[in-house]
GROMACS .gro file of C-alpha atoms in nm:
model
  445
    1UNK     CA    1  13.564   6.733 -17.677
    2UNK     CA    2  13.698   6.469 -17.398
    3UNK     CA    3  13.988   6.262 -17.421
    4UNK     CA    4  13.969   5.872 -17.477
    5UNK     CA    5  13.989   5.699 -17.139
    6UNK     CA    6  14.285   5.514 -17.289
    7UNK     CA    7  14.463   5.908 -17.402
    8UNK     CA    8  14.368   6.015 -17.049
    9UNK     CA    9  14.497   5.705 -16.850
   10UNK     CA   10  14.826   5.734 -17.075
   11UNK     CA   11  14.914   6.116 -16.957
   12UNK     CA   12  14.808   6.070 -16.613
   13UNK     CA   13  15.073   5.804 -16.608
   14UNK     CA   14  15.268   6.013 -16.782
   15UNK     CA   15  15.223   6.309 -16.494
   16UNK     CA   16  15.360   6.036 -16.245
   17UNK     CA   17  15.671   5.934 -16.399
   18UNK     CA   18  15.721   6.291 -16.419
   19UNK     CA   19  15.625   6.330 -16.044
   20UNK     CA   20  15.838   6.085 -15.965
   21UNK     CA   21  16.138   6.146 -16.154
   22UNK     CA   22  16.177   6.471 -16.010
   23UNK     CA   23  16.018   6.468 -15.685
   24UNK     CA   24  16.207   6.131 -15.532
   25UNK     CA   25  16.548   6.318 -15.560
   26UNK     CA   26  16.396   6.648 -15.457
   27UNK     CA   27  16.319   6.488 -15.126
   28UNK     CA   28  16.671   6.379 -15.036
   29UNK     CA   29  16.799   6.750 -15.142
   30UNK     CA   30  16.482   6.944 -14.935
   31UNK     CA   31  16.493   6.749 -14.615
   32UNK     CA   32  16.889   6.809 -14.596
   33UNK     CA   33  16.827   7.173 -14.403
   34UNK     CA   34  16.595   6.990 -14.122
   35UNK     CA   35  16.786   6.733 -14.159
   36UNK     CA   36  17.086   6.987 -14.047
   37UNK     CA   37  16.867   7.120 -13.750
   38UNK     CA   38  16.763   6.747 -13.664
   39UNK     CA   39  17.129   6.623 -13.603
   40UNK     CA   40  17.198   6.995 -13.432
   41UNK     CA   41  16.923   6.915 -13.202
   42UNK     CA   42  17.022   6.517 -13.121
   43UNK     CA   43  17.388   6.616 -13.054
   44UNK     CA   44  17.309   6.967 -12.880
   45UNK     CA   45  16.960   6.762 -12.695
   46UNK     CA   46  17.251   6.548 -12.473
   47UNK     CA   47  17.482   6.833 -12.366
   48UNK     CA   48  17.178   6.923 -12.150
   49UNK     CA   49  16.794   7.122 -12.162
   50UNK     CA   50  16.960   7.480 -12.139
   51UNK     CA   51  17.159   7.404 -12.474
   52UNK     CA   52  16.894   7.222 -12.660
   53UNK     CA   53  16.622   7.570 -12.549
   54UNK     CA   54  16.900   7.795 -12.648
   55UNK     CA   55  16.951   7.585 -13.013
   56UNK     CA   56  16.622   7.603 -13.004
   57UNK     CA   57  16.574   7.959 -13.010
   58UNK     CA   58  16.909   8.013 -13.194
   59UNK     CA   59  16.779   7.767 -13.501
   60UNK     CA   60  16.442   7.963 -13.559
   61UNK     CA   61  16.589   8.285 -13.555
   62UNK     CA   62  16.882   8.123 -13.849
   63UNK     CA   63  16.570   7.964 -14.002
   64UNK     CA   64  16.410   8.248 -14.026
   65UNK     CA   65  16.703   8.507 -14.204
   66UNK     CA   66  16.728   8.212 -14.457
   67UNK     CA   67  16.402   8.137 -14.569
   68UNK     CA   68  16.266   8.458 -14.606
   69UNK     CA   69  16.495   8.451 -14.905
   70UNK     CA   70  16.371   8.097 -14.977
   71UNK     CA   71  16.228   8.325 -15.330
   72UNK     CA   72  16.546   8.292 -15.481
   73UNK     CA   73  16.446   7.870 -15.532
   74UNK     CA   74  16.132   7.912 -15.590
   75UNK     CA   75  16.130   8.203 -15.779
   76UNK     CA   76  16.412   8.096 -16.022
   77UNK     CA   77  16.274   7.760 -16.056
   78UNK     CA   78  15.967   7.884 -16.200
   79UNK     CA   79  16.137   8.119 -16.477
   80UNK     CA   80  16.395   7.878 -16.567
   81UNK     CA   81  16.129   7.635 -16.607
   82UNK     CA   82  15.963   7.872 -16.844
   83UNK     CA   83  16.258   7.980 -17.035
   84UNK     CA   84  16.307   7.566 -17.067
   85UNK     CA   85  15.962   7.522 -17.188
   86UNK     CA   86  16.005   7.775 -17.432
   87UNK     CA   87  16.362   7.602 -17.560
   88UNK     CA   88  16.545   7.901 -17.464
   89UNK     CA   89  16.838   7.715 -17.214
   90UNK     CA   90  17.070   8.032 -17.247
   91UNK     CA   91  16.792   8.249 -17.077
   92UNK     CA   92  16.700   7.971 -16.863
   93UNK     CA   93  17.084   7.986 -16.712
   94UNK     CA   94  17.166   8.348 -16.754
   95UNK     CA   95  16.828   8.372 -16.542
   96UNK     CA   96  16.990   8.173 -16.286
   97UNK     CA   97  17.307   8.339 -16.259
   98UNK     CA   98  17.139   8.659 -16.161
   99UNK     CA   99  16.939   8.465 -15.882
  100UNK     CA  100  17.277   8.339 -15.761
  101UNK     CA  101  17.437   8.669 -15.732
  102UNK     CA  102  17.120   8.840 -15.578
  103UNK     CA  103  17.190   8.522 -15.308
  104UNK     CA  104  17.536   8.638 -15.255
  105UNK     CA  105  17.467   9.022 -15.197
  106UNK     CA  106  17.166   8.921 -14.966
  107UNK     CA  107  17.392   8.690 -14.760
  108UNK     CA  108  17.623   8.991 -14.687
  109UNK     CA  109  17.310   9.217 -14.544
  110UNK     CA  110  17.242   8.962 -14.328
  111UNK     CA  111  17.557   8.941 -14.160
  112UNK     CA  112  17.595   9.278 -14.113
  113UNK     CA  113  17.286   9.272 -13.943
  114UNK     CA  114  17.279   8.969 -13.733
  115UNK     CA  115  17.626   8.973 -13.547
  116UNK     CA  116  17.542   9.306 -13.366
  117UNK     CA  117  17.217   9.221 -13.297
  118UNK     CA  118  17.227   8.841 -13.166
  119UNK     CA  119  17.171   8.935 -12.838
  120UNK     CA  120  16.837   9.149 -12.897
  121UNK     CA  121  16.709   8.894 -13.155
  122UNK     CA  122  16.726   8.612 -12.870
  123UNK     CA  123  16.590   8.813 -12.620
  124UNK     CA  124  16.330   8.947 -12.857
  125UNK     CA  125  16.190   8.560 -12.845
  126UNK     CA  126  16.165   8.475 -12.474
  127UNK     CA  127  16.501   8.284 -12.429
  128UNK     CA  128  16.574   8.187 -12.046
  129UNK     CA  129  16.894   8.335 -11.878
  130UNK     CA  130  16.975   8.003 -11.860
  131UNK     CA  131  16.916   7.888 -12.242
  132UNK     CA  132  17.010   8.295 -12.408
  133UNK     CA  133  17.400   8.227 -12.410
  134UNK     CA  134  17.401   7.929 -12.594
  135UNK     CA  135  17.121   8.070 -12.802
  136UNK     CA  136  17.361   8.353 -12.917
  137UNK     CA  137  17.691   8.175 -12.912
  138UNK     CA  138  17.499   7.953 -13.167
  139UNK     CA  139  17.344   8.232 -13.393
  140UNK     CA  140  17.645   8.433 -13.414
  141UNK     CA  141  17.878   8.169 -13.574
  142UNK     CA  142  17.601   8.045 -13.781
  143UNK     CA  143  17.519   8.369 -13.941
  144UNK     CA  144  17.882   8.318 -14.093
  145UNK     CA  145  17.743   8.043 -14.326
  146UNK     CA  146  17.416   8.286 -14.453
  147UNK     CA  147  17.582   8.360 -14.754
  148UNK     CA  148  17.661   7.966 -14.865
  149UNK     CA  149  17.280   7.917 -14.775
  150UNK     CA  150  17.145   8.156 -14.980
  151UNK     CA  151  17.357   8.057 -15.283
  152UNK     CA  152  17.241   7.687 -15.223
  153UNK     CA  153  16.888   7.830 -15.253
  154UNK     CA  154  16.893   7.999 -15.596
  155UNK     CA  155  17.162   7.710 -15.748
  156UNK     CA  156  16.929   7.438 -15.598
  157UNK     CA  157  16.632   7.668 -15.826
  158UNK     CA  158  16.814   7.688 -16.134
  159UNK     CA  159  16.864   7.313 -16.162
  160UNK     CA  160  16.514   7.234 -16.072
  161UNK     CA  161  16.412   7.461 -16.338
  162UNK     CA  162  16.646   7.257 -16.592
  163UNK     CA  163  16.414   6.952 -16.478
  164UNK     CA  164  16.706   6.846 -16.260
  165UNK     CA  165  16.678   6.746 -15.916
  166UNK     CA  166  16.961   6.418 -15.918
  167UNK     CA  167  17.217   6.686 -15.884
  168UNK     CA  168  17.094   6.857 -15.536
  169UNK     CA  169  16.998   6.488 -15.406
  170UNK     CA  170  17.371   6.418 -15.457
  171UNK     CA  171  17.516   6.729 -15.305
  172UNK     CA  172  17.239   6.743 -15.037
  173UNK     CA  173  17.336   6.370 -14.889
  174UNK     CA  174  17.746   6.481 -14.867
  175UNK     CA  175  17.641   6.824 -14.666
  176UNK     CA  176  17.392   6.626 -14.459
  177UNK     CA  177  17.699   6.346 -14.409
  178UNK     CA  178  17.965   6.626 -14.356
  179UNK     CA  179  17.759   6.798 -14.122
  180UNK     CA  180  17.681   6.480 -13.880
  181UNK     CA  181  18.063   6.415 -13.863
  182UNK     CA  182  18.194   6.785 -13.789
  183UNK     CA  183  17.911   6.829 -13.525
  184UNK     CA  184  17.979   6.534 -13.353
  185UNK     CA  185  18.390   6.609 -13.405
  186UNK     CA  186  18.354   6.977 -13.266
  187UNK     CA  187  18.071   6.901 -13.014
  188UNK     CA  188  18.217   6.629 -12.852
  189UNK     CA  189  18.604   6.521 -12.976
  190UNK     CA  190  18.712   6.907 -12.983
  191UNK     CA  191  18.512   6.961 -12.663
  192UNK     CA  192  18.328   7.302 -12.784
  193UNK     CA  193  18.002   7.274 -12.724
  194UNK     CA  194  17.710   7.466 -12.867
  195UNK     CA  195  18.007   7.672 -13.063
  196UNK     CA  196  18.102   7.358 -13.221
  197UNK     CA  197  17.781   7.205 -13.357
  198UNK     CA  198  17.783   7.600 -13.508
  199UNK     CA  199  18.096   7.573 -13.648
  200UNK     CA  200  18.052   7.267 -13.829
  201UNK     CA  201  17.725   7.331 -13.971
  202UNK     CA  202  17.898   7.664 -14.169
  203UNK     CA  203  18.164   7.434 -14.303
  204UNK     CA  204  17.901   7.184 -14.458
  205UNK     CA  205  17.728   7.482 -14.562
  206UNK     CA  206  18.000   7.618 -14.703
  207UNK     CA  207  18.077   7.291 -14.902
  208UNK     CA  208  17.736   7.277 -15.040
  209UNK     CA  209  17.724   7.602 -15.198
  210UNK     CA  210  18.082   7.505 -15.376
  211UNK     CA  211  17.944   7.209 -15.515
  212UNK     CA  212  17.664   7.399 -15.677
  213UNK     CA  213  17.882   7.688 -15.843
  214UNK     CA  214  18.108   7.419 -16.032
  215UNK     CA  215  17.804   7.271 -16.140
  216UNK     CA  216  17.590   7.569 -16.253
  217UNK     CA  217  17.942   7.740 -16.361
  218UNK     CA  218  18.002   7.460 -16.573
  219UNK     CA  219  17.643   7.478 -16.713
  220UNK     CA  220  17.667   7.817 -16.835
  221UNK     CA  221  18.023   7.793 -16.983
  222UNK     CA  222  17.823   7.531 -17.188
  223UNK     CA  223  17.546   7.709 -17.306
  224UNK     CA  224  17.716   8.065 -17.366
  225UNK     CA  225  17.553   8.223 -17.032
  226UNK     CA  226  17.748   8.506 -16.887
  227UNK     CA  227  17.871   8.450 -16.544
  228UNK     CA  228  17.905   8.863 -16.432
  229UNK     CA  229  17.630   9.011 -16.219
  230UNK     CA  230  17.435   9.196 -16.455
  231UNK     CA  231  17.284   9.467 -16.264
  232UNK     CA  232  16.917   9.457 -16.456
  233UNK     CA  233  16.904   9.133 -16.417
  234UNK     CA  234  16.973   9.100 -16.042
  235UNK     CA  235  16.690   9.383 -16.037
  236UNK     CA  236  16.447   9.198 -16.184
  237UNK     CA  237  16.498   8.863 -15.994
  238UNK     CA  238  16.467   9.081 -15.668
  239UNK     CA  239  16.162   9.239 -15.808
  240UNK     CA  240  16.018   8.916 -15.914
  241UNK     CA  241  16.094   8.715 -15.546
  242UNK     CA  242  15.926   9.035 -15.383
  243UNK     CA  243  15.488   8.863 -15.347
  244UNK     CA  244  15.709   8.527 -15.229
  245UNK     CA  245  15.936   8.738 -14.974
  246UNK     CA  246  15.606   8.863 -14.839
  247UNK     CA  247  15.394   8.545 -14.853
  248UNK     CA  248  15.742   8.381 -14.649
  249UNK     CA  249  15.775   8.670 -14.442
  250UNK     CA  250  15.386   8.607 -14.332
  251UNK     CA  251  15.499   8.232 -14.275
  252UNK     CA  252  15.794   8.288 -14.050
  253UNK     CA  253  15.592   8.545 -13.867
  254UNK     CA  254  15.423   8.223 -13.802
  255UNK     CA  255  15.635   7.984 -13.681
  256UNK     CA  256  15.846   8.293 -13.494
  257UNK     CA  257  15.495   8.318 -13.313
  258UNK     CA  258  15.500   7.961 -13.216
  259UNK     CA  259  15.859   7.956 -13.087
  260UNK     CA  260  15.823   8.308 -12.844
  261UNK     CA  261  15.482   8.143 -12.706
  262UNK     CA  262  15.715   7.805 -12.624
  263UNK     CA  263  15.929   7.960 -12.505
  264UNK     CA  264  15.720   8.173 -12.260
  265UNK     CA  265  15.578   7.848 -12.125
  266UNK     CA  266  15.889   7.683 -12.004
  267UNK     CA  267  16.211   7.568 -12.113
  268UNK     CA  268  16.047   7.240 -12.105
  269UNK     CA  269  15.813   7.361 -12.330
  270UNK     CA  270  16.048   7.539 -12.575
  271UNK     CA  271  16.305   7.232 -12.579
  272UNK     CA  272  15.978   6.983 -12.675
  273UNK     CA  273  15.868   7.320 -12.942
  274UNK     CA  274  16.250   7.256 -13.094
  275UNK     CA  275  16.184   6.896 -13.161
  276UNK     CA  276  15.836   6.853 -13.246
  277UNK     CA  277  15.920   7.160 -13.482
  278UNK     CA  278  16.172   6.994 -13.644
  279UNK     CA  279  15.981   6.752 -13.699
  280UNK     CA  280  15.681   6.893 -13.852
  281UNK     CA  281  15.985   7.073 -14.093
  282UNK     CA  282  16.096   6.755 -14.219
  283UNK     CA  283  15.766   6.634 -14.270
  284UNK     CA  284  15.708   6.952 -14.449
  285UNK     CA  285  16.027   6.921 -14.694
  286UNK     CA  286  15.913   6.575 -14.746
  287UNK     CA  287  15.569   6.677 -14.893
  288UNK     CA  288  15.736   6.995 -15.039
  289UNK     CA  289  15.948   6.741 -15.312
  290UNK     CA  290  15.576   6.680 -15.501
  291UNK     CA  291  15.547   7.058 -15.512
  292UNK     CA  292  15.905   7.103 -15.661
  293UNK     CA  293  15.839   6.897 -15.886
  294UNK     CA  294  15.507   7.062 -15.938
  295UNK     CA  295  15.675   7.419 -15.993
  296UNK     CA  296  15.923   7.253 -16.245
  297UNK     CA  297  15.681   7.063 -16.420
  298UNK     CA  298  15.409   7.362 -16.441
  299UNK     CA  299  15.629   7.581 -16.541
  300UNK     CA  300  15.744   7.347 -16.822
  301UNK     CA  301  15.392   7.296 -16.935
  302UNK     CA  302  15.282   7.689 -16.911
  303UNK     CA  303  15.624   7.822 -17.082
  304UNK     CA  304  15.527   7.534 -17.397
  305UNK     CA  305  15.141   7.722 -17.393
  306UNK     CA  306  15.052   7.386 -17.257
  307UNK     CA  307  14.714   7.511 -17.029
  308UNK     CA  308  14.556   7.147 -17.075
  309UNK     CA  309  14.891   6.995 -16.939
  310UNK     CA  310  14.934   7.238 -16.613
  311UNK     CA  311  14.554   7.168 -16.520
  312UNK     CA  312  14.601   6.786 -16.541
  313UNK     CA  313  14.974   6.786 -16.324
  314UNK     CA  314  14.812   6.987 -16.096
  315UNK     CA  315  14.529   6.741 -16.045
  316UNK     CA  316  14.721   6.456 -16.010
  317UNK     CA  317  14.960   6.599 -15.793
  318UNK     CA  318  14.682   6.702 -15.560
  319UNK     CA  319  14.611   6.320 -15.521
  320UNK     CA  320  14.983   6.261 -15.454
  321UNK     CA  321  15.000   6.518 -15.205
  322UNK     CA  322  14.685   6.388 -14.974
  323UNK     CA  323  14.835   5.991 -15.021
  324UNK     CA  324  15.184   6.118 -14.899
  325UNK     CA  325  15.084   6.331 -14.619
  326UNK     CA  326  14.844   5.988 -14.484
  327UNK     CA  327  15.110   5.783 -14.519
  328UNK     CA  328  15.348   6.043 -14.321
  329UNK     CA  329  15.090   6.090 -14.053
  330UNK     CA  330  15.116   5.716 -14.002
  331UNK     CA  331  15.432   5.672 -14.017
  332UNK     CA  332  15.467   5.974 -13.716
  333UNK     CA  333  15.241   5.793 -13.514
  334UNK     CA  334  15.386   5.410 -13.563
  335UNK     CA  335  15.754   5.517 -13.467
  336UNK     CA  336  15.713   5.804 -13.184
  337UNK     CA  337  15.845   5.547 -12.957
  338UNK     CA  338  16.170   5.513 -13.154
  339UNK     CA  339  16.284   5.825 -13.245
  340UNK     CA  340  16.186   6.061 -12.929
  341UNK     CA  341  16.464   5.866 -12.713
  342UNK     CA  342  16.711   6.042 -12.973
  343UNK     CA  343  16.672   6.373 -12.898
  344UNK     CA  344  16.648   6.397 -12.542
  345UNK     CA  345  16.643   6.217 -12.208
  346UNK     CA  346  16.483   6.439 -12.033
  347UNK     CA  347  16.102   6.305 -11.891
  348UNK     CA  348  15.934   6.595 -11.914
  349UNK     CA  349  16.048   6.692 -12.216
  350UNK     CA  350  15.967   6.339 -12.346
  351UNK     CA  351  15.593   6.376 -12.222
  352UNK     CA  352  15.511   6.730 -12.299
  353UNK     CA  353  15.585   6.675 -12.671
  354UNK     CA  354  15.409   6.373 -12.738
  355UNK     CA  355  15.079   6.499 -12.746
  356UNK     CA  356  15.180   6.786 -12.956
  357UNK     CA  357  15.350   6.478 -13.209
  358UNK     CA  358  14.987   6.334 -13.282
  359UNK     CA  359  14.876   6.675 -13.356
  360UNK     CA  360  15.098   6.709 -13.652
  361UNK     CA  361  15.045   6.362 -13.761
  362UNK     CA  362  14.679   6.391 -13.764
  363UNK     CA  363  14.709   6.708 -13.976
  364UNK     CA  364  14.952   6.618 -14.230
  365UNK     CA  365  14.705   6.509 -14.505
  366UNK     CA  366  14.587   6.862 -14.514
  367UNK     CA  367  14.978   6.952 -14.507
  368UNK     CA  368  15.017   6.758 -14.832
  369UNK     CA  369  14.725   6.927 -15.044
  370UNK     CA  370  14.863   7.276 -14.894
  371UNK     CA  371  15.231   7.211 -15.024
  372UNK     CA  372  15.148   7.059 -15.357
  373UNK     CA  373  14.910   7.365 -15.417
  374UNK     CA  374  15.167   7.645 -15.292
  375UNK     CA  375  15.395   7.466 -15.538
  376UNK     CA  376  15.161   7.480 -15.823
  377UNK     CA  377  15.093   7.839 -15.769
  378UNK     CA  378  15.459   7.925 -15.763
  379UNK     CA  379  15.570   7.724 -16.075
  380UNK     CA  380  15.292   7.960 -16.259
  381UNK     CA  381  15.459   8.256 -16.098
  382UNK     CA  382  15.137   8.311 -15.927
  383UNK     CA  383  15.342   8.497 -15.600
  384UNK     CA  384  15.090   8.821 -15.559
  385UNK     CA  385  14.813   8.558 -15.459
  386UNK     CA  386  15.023   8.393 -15.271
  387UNK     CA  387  15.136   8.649 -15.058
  388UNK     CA  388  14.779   8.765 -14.994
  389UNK     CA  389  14.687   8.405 -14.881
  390UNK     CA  390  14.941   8.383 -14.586
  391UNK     CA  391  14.877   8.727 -14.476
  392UNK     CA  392  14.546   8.637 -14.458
  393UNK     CA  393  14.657   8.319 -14.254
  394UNK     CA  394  14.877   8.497 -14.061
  395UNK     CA  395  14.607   8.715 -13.926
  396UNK     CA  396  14.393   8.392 -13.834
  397UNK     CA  397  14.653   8.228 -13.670
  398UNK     CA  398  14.807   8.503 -13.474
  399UNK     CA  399  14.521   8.557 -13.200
  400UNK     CA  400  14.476   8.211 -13.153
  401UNK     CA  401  14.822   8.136 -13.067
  402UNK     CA  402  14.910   8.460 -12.852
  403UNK     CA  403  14.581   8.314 -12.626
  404UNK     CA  404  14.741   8.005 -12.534
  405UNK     CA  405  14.947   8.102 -12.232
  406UNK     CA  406  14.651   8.261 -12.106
  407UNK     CA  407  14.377   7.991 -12.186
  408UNK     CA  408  14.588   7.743 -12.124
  409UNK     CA  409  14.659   7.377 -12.308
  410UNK     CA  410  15.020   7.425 -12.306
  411UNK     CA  411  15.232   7.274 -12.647
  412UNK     CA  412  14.999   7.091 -12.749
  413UNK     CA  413  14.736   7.366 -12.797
  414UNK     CA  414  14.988   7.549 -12.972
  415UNK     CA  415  15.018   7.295 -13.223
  416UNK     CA  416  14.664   7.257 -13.312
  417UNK     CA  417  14.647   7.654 -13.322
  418UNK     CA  418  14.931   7.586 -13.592
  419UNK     CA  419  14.676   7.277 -13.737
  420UNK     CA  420  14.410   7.565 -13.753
  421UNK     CA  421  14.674   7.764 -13.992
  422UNK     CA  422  14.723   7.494 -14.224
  423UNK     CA  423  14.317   7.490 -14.265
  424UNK     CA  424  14.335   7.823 -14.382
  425UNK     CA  425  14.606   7.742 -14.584
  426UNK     CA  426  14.403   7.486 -14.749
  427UNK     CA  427  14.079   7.690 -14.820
  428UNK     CA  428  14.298   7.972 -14.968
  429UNK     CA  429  14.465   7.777 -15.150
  430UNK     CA  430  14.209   7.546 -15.305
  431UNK     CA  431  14.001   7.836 -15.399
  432UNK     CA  432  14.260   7.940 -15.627
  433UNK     CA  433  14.356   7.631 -15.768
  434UNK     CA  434  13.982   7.582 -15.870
  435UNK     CA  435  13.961   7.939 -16.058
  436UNK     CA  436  14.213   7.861 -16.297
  437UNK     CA  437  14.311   8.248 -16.291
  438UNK     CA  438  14.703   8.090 -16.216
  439UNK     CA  439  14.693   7.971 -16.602
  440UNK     CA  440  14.936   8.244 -16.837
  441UNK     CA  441  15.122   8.085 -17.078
  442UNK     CA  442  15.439   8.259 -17.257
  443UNK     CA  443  15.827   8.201 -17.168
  444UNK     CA  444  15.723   8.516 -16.946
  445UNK     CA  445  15.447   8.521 -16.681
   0.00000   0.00000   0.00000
């Protein structure tokens, strides 16, 4: 039996208050890290082309040993959701808490590896002699701040899960504001360079992931959670985040593919890579905020043994995503002219990356059916499939992008080799969506 037009009209509006409710404040709080990388790159882009290449380098590298934890959001969002659907908000929390310590430990490991090996890791991806010093100067203060990161990750996915994404908006717009004052302080007033813009980054950083613990400390005081690490329970969150650490490990590969073939092709090439890149991420985090609130909202539904309810969000936040990413691509295109002047005055560097900006701008409607869909996937907990996809992607996109030196086409073949990715994304992605074999109810996937 159907729904009335009138029942079905009323939840699809329903599905966009939702949508909106969670995913307007969930774009403040996810563009913040690009955002971080963005104002690096502006302040960094004017000290000269070495510095901006070596941030460059330096920046996908720190990307990289932070978001192959990103699991510990996404992950945690989509049991807390669960455990919310289910009206179980002690779970829910003590859930979080064991995300939140697995963060911590994780941060350490990555410190411990990182400092010693700065040097190979930036030579690993092509930097210049000219650009490598800044690149490691840059990484090895940075690392520092891993460990605030990574606990911003997994207390950003606990209060998603709680339907709550006003709180990381909040914290997300005084780390973005901290961090454009200390690198501008350090960089310029305190005369330190690369170092600087480094240095303040780990103190906003560091802020952040204070601003979360009161919060999510004062959350479970509330509801009875315990705050110890609970060794189980940090075992299970690591075993649960294990398909998404390989479907992000896949993804990095990606982009880590896309930096080392910049930056064999110049350090024109590689300082245009940096900004176009960050570009494409804050585009990215900007169509990401539908799928957070898709993983929220899913998981809501799916922990209630709502099927009927996840099938219809998903739909509707389908259409969202290919209206955003239009209305992105336009946007790209209509101010090029404004915002390229900001991050560099170098000519070259100016003309070989715009080009490679239409590129992305043409190809973010697919971008916002790929992000809404990965976010579905993960609010059912759907992470083996997911980490088959990319692999699968990865394989596709690899070749290509490793020919481009060789066949020539320079950045901006590179970035429709990375378009050709995001089709494969799609079709992966869609496939699954349309099999409805992501649908398990229960306050446990």
């Amino acid at each position: 039996m159907t729904q009335a037009p009138a029942t079905t009209e009323a939840r699809r509006r329903g599905h966009d208050r939702e949508i909106i409710a969670l995913a307007v404040p969930a774009f403040g709080a996810l563009v913040a890290e690009p955002l971080f990388v963005m104002v690096d790159s502006a302040i960094v882009g004017h000290l000269g082309t070495p510095q901006l290449a070596g941030l460059g380098v330096a920046a996908a590298l720190l990307m990289t040993a932070v978001s192959v934890f990103v699991f510990l959001a996404y992950a945690t969002t989509a049991a807390v959701a669960r455990r919310v659907g289910a009206g179980d908000l002690q779970s829910a929390i003590r859930q979080g808490m064991d995300g939140i310590w697995l963060a911590f430990f994780l941060g350490i490991v990555v410190i411990a590896v990182t400092l010693p090996t700065a040097p190979w890791l930036i030579d690993l991806l092509g930097a210049s002699d000219t650009a490598a010093p800044h690149a490691i100067t840059y990484l090895r203060i940075s690392s520092l701040g891993i460990p605030a990161m990574l606990i911003v990750l997994a207390a950003t996915g606990v209060l998603r899960g709680l339907q709550d994404t006003r709180t990381p908006l909040y914290v997300a717009i005084g780390g973005f504001a901290a961090n454009a004052a200390l690198n501008a302080g350090l960089v310029y007033g305190a005369g330190l360079g690369v170092a600087g813009s480094a240095w303040g980054t780990v103190a906003a950083q560091c802020g952040m992931a204070i601003a979360y613990l009161v919060v999510v400390v004062r959350g479970a005081r509330k509801h009875g959670s315990s705050l110890r690490p609970d060794a189980a329970g940090i075992r299970a969150s690591a075993q649960a985040g294990v398909p998404l650490l390989v479907r992000t490990l896949s993804l990095r590969a990606v982009l880590m593919i896309a930096t080392a073939v910049a930056a064999r092709l110049g350090d024109t090439d590689i300082a245009a890579h940096q900004i176009v890149l960050s570009l494409w991420s804050l585009l990215a985090f900007a169509l990401d905020a539908i799928a957070i609130a898709g993983q929220a909202i899913i998981g809501r539904y799916l922990g209630a043994n709502d099927a009927e309810g996840a099938r219809q969000a998903c739909r509707r936040m389908v259409q969202w995503g290919v209206a955003a990413g239009a209305v992105l691509g336009v946007l790209v295109v209509a101010s090029r002219q404004l915002f390229i002047p900001l991050f560099t005055a170098d000519q070259a560097v100016q003309d070989t990356l715009l080009p490679a900006l239409l590129v992305i701008a043409v190809s973010q409607p697919i971008a916002g059916v790929v992000f809404v869909l990965d976010g579905v996937l993960m609010g059912a907990g759907d992470g083996p499939y997911l980490a088959w996809a990319m692999f699968v992607t990865l394989a596709a996109f690899a070749p290509v992008a490793l020919l481009v030196p060789t066949l020539g086409g320079g950045l901006t073949a590179l970035w429709w080799a990375m378009t050709l990715m995001m089709t494969v994304r799609l079709l992966t992605l869609w496939w699954r969506a349309r099999s409805g074999r992501w649908i398990v109810t229960g306050a446990t996937r």
